[in-house]
CSV table of C-alpha atoms in Angstrom, one decimal:
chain,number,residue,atom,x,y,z
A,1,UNK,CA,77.3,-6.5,-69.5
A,2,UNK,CA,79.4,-7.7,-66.8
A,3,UNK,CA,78.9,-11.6,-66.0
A,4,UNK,CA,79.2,-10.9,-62.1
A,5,UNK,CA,77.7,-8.5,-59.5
A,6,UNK,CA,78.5,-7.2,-56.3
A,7,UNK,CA,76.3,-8.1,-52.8
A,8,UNK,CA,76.3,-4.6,-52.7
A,9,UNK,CA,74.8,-4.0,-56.2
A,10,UNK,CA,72.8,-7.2,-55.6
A,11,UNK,CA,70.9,-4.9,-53.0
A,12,UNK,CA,70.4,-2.2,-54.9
A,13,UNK,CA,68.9,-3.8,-58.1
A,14,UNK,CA,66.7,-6.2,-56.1
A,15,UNK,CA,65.1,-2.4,-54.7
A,16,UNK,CA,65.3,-1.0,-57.9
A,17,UNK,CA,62.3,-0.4,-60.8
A,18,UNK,CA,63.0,-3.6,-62.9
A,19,UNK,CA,63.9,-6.3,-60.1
A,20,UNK,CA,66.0,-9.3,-61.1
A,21,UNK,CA,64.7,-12.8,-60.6
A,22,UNK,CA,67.1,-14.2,-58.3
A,23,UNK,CA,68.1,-18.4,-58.5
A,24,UNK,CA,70.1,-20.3,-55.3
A,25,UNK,CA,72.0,-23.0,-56.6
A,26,UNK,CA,73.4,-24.4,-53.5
A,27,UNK,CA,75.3,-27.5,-54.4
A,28,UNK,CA,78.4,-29.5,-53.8
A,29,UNK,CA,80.4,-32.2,-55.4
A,30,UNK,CA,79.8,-35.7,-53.0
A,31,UNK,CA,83.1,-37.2,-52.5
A,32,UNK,CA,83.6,-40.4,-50.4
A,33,UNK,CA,82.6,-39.4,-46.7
A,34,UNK,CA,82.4,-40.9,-43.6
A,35,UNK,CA,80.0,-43.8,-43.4
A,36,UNK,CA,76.4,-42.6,-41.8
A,37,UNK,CA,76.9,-39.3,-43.1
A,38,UNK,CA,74.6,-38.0,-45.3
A,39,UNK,CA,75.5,-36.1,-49.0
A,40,UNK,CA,75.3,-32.1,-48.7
A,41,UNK,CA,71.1,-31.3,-49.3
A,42,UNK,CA,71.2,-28.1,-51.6
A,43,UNK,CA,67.7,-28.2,-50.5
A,44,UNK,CA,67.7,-28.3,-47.2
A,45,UNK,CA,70.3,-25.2,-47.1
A,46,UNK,CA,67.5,-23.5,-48.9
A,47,UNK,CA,65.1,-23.5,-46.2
A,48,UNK,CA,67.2,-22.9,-43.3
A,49,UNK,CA,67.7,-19.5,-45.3
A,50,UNK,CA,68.3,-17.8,-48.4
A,51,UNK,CA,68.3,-14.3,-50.0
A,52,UNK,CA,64.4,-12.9,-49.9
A,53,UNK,CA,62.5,-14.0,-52.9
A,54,UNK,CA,65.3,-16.5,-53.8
A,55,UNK,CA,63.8,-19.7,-55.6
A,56,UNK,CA,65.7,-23.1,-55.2
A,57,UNK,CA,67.3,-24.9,-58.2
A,58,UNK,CA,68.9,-28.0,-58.1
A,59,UNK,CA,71.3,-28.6,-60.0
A,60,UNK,CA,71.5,-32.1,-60.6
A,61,UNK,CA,68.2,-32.4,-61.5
A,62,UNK,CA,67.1,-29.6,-63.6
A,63,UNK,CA,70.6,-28.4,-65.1
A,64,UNK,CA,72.0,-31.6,-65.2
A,65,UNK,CA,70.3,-34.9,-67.0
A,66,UNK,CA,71.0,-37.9,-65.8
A,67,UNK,CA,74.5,-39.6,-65.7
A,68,UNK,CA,75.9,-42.0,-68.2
A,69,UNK,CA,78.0,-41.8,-71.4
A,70,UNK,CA,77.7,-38.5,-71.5
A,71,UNK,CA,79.3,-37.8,-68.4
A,72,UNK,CA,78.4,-37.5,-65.0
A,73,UNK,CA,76.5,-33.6,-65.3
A,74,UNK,CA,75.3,-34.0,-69.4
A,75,UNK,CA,73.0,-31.4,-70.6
A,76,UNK,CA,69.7,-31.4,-69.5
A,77,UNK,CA,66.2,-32.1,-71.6
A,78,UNK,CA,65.7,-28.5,-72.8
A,79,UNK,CA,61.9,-28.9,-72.5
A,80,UNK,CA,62.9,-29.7,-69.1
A,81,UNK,CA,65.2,-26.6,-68.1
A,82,UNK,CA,63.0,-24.8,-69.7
A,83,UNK,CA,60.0,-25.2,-67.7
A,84,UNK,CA,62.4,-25.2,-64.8
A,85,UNK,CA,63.4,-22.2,-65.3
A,86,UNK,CA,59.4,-20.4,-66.0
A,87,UNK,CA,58.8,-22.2,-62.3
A,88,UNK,CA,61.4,-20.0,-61.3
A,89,UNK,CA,59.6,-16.8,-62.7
A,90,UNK,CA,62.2,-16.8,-65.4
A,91,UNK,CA,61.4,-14.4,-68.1
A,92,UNK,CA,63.4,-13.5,-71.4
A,93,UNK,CA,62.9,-9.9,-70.0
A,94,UNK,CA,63.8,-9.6,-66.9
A,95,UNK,CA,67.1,-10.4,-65.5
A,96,UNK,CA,68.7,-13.0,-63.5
A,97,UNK,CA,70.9,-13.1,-60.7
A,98,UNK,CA,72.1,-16.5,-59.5
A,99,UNK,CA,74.0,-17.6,-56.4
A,100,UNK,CA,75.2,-20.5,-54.7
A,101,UNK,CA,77.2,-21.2,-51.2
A,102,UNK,CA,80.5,-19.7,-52.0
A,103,UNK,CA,82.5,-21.9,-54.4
A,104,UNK,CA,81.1,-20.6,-57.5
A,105,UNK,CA,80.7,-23.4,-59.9
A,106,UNK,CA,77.2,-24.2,-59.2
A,107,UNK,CA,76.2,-20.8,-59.9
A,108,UNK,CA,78.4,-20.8,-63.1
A,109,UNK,CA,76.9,-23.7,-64.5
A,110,UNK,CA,73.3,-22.1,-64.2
A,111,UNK,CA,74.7,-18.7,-65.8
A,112,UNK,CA,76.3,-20.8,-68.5
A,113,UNK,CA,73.2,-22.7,-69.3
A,114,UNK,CA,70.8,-19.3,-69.0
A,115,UNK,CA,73.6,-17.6,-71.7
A,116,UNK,CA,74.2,-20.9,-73.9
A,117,UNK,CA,70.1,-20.9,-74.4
A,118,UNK,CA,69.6,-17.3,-75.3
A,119,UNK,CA,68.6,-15.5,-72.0
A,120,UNK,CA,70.4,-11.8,-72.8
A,121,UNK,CA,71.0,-10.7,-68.7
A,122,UNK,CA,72.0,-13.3,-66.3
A,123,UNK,CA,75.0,-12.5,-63.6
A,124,UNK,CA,76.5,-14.7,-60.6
A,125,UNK,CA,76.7,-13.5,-57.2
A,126,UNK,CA,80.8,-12.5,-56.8
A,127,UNK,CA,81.6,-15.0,-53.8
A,128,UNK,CA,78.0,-16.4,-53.7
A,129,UNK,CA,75.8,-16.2,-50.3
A,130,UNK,CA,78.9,-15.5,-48.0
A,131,UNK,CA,78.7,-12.0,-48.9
A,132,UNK,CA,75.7,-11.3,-48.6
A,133,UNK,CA,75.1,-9.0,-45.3
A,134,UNK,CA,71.5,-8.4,-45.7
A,135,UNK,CA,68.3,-10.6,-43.9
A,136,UNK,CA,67.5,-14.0,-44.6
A,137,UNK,CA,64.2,-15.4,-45.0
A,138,UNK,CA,63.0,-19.1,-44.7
A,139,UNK,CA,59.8,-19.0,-46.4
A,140,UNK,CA,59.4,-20.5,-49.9
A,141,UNK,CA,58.1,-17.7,-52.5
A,142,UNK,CA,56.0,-18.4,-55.5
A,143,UNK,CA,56.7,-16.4,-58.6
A,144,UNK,CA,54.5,-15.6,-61.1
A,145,UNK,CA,55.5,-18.1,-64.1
A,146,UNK,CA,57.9,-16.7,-66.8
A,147,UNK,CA,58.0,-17.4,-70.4
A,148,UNK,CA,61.4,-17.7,-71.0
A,149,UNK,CA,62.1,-20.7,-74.1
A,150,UNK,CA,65.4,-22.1,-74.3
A,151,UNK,CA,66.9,-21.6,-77.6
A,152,UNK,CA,70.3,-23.7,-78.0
A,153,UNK,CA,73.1,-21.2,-79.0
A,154,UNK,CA,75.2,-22.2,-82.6
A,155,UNK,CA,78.6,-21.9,-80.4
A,156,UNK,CA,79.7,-22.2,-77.0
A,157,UNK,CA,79.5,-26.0,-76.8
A,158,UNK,CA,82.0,-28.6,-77.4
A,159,UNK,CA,81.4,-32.2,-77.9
A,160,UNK,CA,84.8,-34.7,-77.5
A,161,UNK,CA,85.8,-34.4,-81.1
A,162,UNK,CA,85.7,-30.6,-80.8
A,163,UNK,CA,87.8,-30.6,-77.6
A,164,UNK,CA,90.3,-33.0,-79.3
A,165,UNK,CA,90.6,-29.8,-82.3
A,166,UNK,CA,90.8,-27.3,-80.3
A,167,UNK,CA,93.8,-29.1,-78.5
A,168,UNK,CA,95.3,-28.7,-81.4
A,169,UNK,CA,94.1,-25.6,-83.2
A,170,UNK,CA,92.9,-23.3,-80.3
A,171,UNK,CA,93.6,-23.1,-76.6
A,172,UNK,CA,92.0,-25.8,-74.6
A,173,UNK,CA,92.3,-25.4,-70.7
A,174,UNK,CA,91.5,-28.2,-68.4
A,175,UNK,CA,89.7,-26.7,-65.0
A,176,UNK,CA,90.4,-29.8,-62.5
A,177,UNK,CA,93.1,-29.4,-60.0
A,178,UNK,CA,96.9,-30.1,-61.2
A,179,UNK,CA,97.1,-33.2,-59.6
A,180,UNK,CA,94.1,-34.8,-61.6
A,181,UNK,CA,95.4,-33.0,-64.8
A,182,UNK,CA,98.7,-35.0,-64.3
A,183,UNK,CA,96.7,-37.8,-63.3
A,184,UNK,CA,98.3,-38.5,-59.9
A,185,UNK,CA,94.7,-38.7,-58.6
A,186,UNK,CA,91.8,-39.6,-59.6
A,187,UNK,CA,89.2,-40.1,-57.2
A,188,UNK,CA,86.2,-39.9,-59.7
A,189,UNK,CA,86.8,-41.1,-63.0
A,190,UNK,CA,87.9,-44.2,-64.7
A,191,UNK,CA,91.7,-43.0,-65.5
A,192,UNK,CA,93.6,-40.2,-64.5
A,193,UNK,CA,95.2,-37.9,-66.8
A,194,UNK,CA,94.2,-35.1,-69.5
A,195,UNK,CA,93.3,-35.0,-72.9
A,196,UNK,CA,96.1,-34.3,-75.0
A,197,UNK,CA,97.2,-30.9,-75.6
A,198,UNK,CA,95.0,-29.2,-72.7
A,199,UNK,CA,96.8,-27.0,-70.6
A,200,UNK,CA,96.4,-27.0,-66.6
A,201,UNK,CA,94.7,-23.6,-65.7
A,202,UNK,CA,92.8,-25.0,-62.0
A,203,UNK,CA,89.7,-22.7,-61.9
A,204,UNK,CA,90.4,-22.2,-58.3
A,205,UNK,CA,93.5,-20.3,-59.2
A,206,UNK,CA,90.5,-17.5,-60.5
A,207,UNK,CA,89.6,-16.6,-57.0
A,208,UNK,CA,91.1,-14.7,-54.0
A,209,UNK,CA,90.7,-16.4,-50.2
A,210,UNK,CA,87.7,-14.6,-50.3
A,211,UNK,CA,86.4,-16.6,-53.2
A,212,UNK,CA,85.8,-13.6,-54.8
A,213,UNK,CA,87.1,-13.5,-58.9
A,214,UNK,CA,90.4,-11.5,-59.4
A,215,UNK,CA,90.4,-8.5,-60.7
A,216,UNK,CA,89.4,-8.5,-64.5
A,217,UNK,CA,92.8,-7.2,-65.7
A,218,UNK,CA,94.6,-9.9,-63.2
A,219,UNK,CA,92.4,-12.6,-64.8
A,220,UNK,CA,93.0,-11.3,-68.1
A,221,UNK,CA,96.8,-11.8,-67.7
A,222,UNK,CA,96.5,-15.2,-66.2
A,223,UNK,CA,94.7,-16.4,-69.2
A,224,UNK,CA,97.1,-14.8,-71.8
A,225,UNK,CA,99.8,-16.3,-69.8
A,226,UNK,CA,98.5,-19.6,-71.2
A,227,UNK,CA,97.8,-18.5,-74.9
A,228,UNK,CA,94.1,-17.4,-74.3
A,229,UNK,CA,93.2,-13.6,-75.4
A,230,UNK,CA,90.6,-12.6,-77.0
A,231,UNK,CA,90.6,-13.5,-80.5
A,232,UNK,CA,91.7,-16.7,-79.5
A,233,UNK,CA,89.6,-20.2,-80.1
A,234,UNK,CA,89.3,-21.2,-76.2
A,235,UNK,CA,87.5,-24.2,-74.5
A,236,UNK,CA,87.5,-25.5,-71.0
A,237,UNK,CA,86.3,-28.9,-69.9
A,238,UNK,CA,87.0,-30.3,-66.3
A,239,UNK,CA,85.4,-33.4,-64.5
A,240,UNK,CA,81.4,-32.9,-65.6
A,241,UNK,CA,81.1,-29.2,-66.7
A,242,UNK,CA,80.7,-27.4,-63.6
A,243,UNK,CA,83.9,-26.0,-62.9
A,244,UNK,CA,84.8,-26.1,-66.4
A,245,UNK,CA,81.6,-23.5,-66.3
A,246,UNK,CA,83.1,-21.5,-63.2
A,247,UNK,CA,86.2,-20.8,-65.8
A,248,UNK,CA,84.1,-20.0,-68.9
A,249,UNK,CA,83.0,-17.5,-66.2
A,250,UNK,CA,86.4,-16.1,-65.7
A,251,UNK,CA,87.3,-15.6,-68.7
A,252,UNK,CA,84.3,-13.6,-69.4
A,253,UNK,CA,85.2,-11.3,-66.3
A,254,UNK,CA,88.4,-10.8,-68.0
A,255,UNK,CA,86.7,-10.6,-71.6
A,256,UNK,CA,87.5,-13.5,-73.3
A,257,UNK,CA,84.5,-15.3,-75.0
A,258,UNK,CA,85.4,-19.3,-74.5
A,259,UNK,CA,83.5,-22.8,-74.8
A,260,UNK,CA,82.7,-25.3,-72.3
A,261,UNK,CA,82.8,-29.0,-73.0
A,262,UNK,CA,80.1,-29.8,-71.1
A,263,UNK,CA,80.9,-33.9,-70.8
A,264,UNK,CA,84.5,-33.0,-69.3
A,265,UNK,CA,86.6,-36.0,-68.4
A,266,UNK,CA,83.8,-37.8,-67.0
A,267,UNK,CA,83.0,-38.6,-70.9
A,268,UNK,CA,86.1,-38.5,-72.7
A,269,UNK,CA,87.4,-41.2,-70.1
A,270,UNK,CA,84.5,-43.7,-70.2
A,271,UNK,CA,85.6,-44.1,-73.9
A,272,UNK,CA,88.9,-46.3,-73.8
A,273,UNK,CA,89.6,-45.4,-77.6
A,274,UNK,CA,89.9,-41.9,-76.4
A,275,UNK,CA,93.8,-41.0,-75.9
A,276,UNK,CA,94.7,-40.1,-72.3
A,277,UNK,CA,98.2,-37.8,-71.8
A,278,UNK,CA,99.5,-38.1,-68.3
A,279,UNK,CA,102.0,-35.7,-66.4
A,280,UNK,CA,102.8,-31.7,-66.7
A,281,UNK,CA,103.3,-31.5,-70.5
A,282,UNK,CA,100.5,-31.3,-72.3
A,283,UNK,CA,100.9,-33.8,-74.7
């Protein structure tokens, strides 16, 4: 099953005899903004319009616990996502189309969570609610509750120590933008820099202007450029495992199973015993 649909396709399965349940994610990363304005409301987005029939998630609150040691986006309580997702008509039967406002990496991290827990049909929105050229609808629907249970998968998750292997044994690609990678910036975390032996693949570097993925084959070449094929031991990890999540994606557009650290570098550099390489090689 492809991990991505089309607007286009999007229309005709939400017409069709087995209707997905569709999830908006809208969300952004809060930087440091101008003082008096307010952070981006995922929320509020919602209800000035979304895709008929789609149900609000919010991501830092039901796919995300709360920060700390962890990281910054840690996994959530299970019982928790779980009876998010049921709110949200979720159903192991019936599958799931997610979107969020463009970027991606919201919607990723909800696919990623919905695949790592054992849902079998879940697919992001290719370049999110942009694309869509259909009607929007402001009213709030309530879905019939689903009985989807999250079941934890035994791969596709990385804790610090596993990241730190696969360094070594595997391919482990680091999602963030170059300049954090090399830790030239940081305008997040404790410390810039990478952990040692991740390679710089920037997940944005998976999209056209558009923000649309490559094509599979294109994708597919990136990643092999860097020592990722399939067959390969792969992990990503980036600042709290939602971009890192965007790239699992892409690598499953180009058909490359991989794993996501899901504490990232908000984790690893809370921990000062943890080693932090620095600049464009690697180690």
């Amino acid at each position: 099953m492809n991990a991505i649909i089309s607007a286009s396709e999007l229309a005709s399965a939400l017409t069709g005899e087995n209707p997905p349940v569709l999830l908006d994610v809208r969300w952004q990363l809060t930087l440091a903004k101008t003082p008096g304005e307010p952070p981006f409301d995922g929320r509020k987005a919602y209800e000035a319009g979304h895709i008929p029939g789609a149900v609000y998630v919010d991501l830092d609150r039901e796919l995300a616990a709360t920060p700390g040691s962890r990281g910054r986006h840690p996994l959530p309580d299970l019982a928790g996502f779980g009876a998010a997702m049921r709110r949200s008509g979720v159903s192991s039967g019936t599958p799931v189309i997610v979107y969020d406002g463009g970027q991606g990496w919201a919607a990723a991290r909800a696919w990623w969570l919905l695949r790592w827990t054992g849902h079998p049909e879940v697919r992001v929105l290719d370049g999110g609610l942009p694309t869509w050229e259909g009607p929007l609808e402001t009213s709030v629907p309530s879905p019939a509750e689903g009985d989807f249970e999250p079941v934890p998968g035994a791969t596709g998750l990385l804790d610090a120590d596993d990241a730190a292997a696969l360094a070594r044994s595997g391919v482990l690609l680091d999602a963030r933008a170059g300049e954090r990678y090399r830790g030239e910036v940081e305008p997040i975390d404790p410390v810039g820099g990478h952990i040692p032996g991740a390679l710089s693949a920037p997940t944005n570097d998976n999209v056209g202007t558009d923000g649309r993925f490559l094509p599979a084959e294109e994708l597919a070449a990136r990643f092999k450029a860097l020592g990722a094929s399939e067959g390969t031991d792969v992990g990503v990890y980036c600042g709290s495992g939602v971009s890192g999540a965007h790239e699992v994606l892409a690598l499953a557009v180009a058909g490359i199973p991989a794993a996501l650290y899901v504490g990232s570098w908000s984790e690893w550099s809370s921990d000062p015993s943890r080693p932090v390489a620095v600049g464009p090689d690697p180690q």
